[in-house]
Short mmCIF file of C-alpha atoms in Angstrom, two decimals:
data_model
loop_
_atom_site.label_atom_id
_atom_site.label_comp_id
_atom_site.label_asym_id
_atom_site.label_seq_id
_atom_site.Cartn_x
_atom_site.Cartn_y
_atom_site.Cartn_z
CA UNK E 43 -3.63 -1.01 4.63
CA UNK E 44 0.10 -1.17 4.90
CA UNK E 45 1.29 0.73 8.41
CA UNK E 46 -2.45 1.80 8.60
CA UNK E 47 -3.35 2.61 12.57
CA UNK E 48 -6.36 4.61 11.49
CA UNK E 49 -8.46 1.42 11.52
CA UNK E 50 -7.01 -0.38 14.31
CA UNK E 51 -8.95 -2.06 16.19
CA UNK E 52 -6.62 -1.73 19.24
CA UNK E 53 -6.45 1.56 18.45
CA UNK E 54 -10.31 2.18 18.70
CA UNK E 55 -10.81 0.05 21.90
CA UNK E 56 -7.64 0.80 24.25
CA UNK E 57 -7.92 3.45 26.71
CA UNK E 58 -6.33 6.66 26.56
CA UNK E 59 -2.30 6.88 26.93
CA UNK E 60 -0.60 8.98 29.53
CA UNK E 61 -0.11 12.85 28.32
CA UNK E 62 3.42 12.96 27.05
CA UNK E 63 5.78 15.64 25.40
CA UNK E 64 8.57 15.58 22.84
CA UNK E 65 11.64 15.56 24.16
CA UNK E 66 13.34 19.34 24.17
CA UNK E 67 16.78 20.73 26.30
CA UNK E 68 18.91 18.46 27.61
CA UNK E 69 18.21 15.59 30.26
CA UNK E 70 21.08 13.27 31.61
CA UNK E 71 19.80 10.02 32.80
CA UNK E 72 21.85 6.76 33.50
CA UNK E 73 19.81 4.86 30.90
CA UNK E 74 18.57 6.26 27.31
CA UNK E 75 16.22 3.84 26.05
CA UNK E 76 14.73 4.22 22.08
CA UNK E 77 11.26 2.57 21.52
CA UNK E 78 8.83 3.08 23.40
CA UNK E 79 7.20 -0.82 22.84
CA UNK E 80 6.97 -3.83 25.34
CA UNK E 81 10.69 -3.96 25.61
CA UNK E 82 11.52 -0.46 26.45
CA UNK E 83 8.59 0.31 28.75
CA UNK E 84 9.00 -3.21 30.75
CA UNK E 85 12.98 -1.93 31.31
CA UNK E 86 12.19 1.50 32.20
CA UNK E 87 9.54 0.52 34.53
CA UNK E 88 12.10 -2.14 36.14
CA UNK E 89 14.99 0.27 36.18
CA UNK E 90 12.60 3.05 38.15
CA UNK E 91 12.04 0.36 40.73
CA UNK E 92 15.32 -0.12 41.07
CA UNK E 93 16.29 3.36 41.33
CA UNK E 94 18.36 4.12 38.18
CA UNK E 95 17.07 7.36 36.20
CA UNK E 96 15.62 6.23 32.78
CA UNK E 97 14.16 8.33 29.69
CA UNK E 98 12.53 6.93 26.90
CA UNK E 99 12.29 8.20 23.71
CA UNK E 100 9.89 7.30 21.18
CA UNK E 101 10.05 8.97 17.66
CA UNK E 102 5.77 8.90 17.12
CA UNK E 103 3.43 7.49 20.45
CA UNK E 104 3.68 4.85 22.90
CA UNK E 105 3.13 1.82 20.85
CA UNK E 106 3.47 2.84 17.61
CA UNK E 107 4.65 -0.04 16.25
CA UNK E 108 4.36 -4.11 16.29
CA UNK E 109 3.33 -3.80 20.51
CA UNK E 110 0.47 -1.59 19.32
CA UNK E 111 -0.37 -3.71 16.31
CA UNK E 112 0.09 -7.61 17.81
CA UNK E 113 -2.01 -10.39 17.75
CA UNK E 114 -2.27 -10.27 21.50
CA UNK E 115 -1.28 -13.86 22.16
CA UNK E 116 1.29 -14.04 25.67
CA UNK E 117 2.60 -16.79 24.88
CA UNK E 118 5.19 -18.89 26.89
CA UNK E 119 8.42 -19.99 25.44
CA UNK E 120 10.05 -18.97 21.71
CA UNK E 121 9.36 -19.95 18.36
CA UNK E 122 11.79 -22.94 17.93
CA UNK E 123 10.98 -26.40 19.27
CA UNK E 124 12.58 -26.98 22.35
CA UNK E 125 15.20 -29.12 21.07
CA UNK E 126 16.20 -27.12 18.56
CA UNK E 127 16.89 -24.32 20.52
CA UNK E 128 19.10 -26.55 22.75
CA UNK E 129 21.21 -27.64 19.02
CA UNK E 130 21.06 -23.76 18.20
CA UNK E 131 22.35 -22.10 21.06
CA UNK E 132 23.52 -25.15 22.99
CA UNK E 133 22.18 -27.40 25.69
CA UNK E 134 22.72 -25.32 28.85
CA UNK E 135 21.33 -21.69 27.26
CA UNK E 136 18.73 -23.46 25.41
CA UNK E 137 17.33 -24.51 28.50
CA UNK E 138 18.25 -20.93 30.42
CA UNK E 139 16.30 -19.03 27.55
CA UNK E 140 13.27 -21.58 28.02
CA UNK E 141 12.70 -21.55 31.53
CA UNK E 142 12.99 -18.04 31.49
CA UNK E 143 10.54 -17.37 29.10
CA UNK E 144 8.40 -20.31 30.27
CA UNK E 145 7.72 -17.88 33.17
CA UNK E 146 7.29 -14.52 30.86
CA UNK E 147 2.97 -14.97 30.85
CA UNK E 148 3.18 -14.77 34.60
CA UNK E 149 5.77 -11.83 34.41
CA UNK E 150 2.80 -10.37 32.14
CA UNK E 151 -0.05 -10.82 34.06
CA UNK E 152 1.19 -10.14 37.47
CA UNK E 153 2.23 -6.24 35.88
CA UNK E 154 -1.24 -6.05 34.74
CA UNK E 155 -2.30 -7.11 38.34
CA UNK E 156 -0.34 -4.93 40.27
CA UNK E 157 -0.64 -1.53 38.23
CA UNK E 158 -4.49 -2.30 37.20
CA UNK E 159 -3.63 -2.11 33.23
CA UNK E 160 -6.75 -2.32 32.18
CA UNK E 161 -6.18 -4.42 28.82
CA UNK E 162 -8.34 -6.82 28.16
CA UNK E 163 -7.12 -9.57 29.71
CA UNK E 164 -8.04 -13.04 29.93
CA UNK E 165 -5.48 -15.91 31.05
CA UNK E 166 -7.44 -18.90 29.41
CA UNK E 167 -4.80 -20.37 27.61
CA UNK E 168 -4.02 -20.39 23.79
CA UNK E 169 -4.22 -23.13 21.56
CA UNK E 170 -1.85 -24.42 18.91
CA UNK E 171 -3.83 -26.04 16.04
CA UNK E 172 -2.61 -28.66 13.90
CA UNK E 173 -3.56 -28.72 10.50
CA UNK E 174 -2.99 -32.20 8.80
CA UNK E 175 -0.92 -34.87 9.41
CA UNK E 176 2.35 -32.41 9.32
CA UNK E 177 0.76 -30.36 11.95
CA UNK E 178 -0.32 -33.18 13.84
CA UNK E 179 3.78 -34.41 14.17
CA UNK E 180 4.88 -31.18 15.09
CA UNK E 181 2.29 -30.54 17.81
CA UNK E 182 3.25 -34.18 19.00
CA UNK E 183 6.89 -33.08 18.75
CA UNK E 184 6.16 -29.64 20.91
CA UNK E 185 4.14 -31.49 23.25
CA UNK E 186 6.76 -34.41 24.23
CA UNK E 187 9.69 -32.06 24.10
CA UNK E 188 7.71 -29.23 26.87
CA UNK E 189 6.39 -31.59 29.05
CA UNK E 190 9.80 -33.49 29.24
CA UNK E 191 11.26 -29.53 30.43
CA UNK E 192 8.09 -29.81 32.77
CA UNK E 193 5.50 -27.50 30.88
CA UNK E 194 1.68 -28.10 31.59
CA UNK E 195 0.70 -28.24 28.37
CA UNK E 196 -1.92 -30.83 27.01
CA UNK E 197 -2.29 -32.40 23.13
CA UNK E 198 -6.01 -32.49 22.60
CA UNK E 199 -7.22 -34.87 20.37
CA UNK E 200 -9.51 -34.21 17.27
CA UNK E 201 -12.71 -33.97 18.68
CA UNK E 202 -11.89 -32.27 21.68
CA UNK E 203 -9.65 -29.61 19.64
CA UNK E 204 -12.81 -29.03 17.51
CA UNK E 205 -14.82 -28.76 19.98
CA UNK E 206 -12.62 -25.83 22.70
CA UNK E 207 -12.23 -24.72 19.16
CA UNK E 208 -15.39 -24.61 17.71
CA UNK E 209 -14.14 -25.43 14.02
CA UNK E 210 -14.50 -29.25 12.07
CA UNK E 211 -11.12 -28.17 10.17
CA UNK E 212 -8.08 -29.12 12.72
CA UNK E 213 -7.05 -32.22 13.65
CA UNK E 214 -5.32 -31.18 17.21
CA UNK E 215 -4.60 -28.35 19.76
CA UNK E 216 -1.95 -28.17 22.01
CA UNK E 217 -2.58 -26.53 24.91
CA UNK E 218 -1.01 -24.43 27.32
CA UNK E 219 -2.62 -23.08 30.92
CA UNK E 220 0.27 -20.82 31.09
CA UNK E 221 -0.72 -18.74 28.19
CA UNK E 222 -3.83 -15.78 27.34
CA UNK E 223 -5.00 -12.55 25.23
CA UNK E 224 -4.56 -9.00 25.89
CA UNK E 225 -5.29 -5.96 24.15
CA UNK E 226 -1.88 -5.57 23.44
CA UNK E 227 -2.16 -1.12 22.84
CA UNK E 228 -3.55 -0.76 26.20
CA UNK E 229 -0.88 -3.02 28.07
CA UNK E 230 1.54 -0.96 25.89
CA UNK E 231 -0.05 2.33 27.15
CA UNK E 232 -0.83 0.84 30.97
CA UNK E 233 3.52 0.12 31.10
CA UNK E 234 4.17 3.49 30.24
CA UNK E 235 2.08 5.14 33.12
CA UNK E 236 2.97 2.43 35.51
CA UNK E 237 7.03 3.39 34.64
CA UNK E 238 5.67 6.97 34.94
CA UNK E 239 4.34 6.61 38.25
CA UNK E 240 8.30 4.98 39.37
CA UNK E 241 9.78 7.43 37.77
CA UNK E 242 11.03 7.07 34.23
CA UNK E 243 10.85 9.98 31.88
CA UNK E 244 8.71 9.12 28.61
CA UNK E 245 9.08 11.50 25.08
CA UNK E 246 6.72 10.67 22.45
CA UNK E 247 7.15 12.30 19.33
CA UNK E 248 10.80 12.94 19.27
CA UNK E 249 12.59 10.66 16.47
CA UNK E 250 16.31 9.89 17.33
CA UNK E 251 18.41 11.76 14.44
CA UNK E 252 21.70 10.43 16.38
CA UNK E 253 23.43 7.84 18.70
CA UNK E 254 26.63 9.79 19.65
CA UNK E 255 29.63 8.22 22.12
CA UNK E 256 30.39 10.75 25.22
CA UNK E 257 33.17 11.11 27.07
CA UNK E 258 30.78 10.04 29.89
CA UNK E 259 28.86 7.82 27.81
CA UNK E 260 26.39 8.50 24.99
CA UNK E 261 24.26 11.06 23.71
CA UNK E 262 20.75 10.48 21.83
CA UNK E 263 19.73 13.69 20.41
CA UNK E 264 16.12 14.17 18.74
CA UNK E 265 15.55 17.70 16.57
CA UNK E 266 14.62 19.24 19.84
CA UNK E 267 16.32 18.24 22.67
CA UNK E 268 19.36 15.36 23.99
CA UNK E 269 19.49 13.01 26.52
CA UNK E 270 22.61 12.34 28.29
CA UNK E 271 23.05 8.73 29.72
CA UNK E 272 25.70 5.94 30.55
CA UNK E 273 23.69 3.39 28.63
CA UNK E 274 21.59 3.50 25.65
CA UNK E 275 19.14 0.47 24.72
CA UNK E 276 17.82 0.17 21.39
CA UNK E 277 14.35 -1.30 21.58
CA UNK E 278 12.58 -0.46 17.99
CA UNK E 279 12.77 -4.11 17.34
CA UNK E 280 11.42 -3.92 13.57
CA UNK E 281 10.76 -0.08 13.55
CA UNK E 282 14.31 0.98 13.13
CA UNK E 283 13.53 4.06 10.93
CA UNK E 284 14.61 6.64 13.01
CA UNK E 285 18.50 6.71 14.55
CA UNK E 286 19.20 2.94 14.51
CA UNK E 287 18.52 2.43 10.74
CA UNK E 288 22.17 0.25 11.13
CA UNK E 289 20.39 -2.21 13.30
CA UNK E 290 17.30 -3.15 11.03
CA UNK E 291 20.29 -5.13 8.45
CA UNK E 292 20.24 -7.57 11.65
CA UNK E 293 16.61 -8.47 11.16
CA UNK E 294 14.36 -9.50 7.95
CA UNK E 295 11.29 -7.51 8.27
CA UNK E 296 7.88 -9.51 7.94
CA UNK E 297 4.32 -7.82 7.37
CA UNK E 298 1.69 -9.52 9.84
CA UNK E 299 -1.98 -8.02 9.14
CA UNK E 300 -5.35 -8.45 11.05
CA UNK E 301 -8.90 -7.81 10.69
CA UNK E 302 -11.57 -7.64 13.30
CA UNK E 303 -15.22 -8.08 12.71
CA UNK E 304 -18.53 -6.91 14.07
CA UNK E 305 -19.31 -8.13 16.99
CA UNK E 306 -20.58 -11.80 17.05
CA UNK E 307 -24.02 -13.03 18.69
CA UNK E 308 -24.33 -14.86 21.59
CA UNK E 309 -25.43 -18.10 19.36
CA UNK E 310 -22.03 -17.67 17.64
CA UNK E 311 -19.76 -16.64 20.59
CA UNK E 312 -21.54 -19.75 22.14
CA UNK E 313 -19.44 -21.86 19.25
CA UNK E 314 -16.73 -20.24 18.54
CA UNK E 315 -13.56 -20.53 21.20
CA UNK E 316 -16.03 -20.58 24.38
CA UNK E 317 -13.39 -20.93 26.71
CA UNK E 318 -11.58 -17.76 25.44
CA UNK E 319 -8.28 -18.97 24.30
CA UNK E 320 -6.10 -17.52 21.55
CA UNK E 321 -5.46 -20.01 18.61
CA UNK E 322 -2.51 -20.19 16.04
CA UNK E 323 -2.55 -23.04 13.45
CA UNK E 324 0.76 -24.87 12.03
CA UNK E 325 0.55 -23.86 8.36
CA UNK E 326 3.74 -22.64 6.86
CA UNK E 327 2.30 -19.57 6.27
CA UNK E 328 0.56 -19.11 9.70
CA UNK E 329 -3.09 -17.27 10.53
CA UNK E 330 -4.32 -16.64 14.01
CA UNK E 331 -7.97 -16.09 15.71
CA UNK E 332 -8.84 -14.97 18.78
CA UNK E 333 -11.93 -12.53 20.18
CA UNK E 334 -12.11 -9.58 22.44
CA UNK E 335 -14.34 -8.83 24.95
CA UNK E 336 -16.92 -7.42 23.18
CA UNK E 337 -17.11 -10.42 21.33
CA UNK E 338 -15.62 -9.40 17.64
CA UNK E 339 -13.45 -12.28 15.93
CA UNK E 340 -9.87 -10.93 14.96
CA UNK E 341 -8.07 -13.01 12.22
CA UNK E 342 -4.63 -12.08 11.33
CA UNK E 343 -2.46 -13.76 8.41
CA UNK E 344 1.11 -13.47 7.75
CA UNK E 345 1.68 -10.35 4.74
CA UNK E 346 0.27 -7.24 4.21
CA UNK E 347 -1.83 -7.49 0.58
CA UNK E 348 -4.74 -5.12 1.73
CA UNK E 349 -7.56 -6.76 -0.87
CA UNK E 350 -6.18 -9.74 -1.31
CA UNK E 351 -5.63 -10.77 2.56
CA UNK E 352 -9.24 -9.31 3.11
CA UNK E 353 -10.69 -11.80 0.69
CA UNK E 354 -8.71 -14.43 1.84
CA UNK E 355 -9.29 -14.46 5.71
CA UNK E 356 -12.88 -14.17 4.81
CA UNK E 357 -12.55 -17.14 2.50
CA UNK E 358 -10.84 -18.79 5.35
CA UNK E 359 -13.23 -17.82 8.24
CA UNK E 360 -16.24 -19.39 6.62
CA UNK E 361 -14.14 -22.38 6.04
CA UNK E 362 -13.76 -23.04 9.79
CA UNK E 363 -17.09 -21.04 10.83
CA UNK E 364 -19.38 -21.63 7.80
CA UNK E 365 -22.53 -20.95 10.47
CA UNK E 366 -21.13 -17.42 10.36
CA UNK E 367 -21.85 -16.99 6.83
CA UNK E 368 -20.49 -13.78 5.35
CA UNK E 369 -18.63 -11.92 8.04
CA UNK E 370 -18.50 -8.11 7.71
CA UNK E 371 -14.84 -6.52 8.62
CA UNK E 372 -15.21 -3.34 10.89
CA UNK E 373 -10.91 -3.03 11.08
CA UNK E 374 -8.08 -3.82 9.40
CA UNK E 375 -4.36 -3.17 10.07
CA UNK E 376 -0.65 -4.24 9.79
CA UNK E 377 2.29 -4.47 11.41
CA UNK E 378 6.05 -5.85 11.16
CA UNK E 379 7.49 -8.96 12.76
CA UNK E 380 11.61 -9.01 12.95
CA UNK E 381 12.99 -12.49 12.62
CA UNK E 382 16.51 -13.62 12.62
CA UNK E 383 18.29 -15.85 11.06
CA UNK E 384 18.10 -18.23 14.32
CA UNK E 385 14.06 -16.90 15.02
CA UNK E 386 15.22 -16.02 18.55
CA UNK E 387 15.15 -12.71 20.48
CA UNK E 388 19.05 -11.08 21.18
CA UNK E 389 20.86 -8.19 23.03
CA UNK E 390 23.97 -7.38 21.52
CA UNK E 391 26.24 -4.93 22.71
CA UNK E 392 27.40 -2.84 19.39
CA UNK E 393 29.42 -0.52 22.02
CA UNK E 394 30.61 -0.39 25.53
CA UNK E 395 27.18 0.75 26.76
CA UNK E 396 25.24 0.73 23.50
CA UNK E 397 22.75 -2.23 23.49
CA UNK E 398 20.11 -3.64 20.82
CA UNK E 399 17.51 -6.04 22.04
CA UNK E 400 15.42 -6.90 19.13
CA UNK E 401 14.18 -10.39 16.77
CA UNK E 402 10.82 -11.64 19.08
CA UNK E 403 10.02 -13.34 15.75
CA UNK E 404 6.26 -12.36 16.48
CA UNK E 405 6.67 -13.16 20.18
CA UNK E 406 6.92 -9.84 21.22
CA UNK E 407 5.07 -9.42 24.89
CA UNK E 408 5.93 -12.22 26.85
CA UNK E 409 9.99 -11.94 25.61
CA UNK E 410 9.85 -8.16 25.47
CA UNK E 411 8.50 -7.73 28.96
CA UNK E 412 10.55 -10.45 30.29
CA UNK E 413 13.93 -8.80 28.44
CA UNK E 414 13.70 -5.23 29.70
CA UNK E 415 12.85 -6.61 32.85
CA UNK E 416 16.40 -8.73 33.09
CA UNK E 417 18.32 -5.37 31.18
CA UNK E 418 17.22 -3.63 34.51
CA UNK E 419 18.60 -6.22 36.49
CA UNK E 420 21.53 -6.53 34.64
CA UNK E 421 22.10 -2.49 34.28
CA UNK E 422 21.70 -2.52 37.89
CA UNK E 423 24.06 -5.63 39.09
CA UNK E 424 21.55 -7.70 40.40
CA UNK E 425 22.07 -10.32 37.68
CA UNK E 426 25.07 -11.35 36.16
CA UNK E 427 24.22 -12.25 32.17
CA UNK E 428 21.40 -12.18 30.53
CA UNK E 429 18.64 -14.99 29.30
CA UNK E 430 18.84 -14.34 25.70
CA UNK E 431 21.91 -14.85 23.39
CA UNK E 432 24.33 -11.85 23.32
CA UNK E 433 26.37 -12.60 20.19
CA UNK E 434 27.00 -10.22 17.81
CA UNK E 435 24.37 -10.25 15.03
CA UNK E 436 25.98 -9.65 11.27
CA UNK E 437 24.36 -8.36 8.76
CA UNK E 438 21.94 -10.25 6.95
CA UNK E 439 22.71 -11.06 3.11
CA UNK E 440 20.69 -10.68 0.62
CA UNK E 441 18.40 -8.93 3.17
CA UNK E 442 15.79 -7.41 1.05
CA UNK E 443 15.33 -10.24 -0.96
CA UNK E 444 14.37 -12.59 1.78
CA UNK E 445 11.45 -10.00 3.14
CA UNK E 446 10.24 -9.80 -0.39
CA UNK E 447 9.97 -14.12 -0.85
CA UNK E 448 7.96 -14.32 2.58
CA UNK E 449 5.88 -11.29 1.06
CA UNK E 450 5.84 -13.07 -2.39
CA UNK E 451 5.06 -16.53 -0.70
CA UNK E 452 2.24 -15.17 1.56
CA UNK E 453 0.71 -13.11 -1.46
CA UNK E 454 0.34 -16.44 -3.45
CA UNK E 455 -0.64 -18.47 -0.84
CA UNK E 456 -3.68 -16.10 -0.24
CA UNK E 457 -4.75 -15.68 -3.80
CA UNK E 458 -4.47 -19.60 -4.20
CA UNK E 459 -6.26 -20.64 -1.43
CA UNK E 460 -9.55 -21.69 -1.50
CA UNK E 461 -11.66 -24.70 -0.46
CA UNK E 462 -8.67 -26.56 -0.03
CA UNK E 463 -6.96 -24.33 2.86
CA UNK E 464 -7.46 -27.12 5.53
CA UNK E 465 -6.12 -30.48 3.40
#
């Protein structure tokens, strides 16, 4: 199941991408961007409207990787607490980064507004679930700490959690109006026509072999062809097999998988999250829910054990569902989530004009779109910094080791969870 898109889901449902090319001759441009995800499409379709020539280059199709395989939660805000992003990155950026990305779900949804994406999309809210009394504090923590920055968010208490919910096994929900689900391939494929139709230039199927410096700037050349630009953006975020393979030492790599089910009846839809949010519970090793329009249930768990994740989230589905008795899985697939060390998104600049943006920490759309949105305005001088932290990122030690204990961790959670997943 590992890297599988041939049982996607998204894949199946979203509609048909724009008609691209690989990249061949030579094209100069002022910006090269690499990745052809949320990030990369939202700056290319911001630098069109600007009116700076942009290519991106994408080494398989438009959304290849963790855009075309995410949960589909836009989310507002990053991973971290609020307060601890202000003690990680300081008072005044913490609260720069937040109330930017407090504002990303609107960023979202008014793109999928104005170019029609059609994608699924539903701005209900999401809800963060609190299992026991650990997830109980945190929620409580999340909930005093937003509000006090002025978020509209709302705890819910037990039996009104289990009720929007539609599951006897969590003891809160925060929630937050700001939020929603997409289909997160088709938004993917809906940015890259709406940056076609401003302008950008879009190669799929053209893997970067090189990132070369230029006496006017840089070079990105694929086995075909070479693009000529000022600036080059890395945007592969975890996918940095292709060119970049320097950058992905930044990052630990983390498998997220999902599975989809047939779709539900209308006595079961009629129980199970009838308001249409997206839900993510506090367990250390985190699982999300959520259902599409044509009413299947998607459950996604952190790792990527094929078998063994299978027979856990159905384990775990008829734990919180057990009026859905055995539910059949139509789709399964994986992805990667990059987290750093800090779990917060960056742009460094590894060169003068040679940028990485990368480390969503499995908040990819709201933070992508929102980034490659300010890159535009920065590229084009109509801002002066950027939101996100623009240190320089070292290496990460012992690298490989750290991806395999969250693999190892998730793998043993799975296999040793059973009736007591929700204690």
């Amino acid at each position: 199941m590992l890297e599988s898109v041939c049982d996607s889901l998204w894949r199946a449902s979203a509609p048909e991408g724009p008609k691209l090319a690989p990249l061949e001759g030579r094209h100069e441009v002022q910006v090269a961007i690499v990745g052809g995800g949320f990030t990369g499409l939202s700056a290319a379709l911001h630098l069109a409207q600007l009116g700076l020539s942009v290519a991106v280059i994408e080494a398989q199709e438009i959304g290849f990787g963790g855009s075309g395989r995410n949960v589909g939660l836009v989310n507002a805000g990053v991973w971290l607490e609020p307060d601890q992003l202000d003690k990680t990155i300081g008072a005044d950026a913490g609260r720069t980064l937040y109330n930017t990305l407090a504002d990303a779900p609107e960023l979202v949804f008014s793109l999928i507004e104005k170019y029609q994406i059609q994608c699924e999309a539903v701005r209900h809210g999401t809800l963060h679930a609190g299992v026991g009394k650990p997830g109980l504090a945190q929620l409580q923590r999340r909930c005093e700490q937003m509000q006090m920055r002025g978020a509209p968010v709302q705890l819910l208490d037990t039996a009104e959690a289990q009720t929007r919910i539609g599951s006897s096994k969590f003891n809160s929900a925060l929630f937050d109006p700001r939020a929603g689900t997409i289909q997160p391939l088709a938004y993917a494929r809906g940015l890259a026509k709406a940056a076609l139709k401003e302008g950008a230039l879009l190669f799929d199927h053209s893997p970067v072999s090189s990132v070369q410096p230029s006496s006017e700037g840089w070079i990105v050349n694929t086995p075909d062809g070479e693009v000529h630009a000022q600036k080059v953006v890395l945007a592969t975020n975890a996918y940095s097999e292709h060119g970049v393979k320097e950058q992905a030492r930044k990052f630990v790599p983390i498998f997220y998988s999902q599975l989809a089910s047939q779709p539900l009846t209308s006595a079961q839809l009629a129980q199970i999250l009838p308001n249409g949010e997206g839900v993510w519970d506090t367990c250390t090793v985190m699982s999300s829910f959520r259902l599409d329009q044509q009413g299947r249930l998607i459950f996604g768990g952190m790792g990527g054990e094929g078998g063994v994740l299978s027979n856990w989230a159905s384990q775990r589905v008829s734990e919180l569902f057990p009026f859905l008795n055995k539910v059949e899985w139509a789709y399964s697939w994986s992805g990667k989530i990059a987290y750093s060390e800090d779990h917060l998104p960056h742009c460094q600049q590894l060169q003068r004009g040679l940028f990485s943006v990368a480390g969503y920490s499995g908040r990819g759309i709201g933070p992508g779109t929102m980034m490659g949105k300010e890159l535009a305005e920065w590229f084009a001088g109509k801002r002066d910094a950027l939101s996100v932290p623009t240190t320089t990122l070292r290496n990460i030690p012992l690298r490989e080791l750290k991806r395999l204990f969250y693999e190892v961790g998730a793998h043993t959670y799975h296999l040793g969870q059973k009736t007591h997943a929700f204690d």
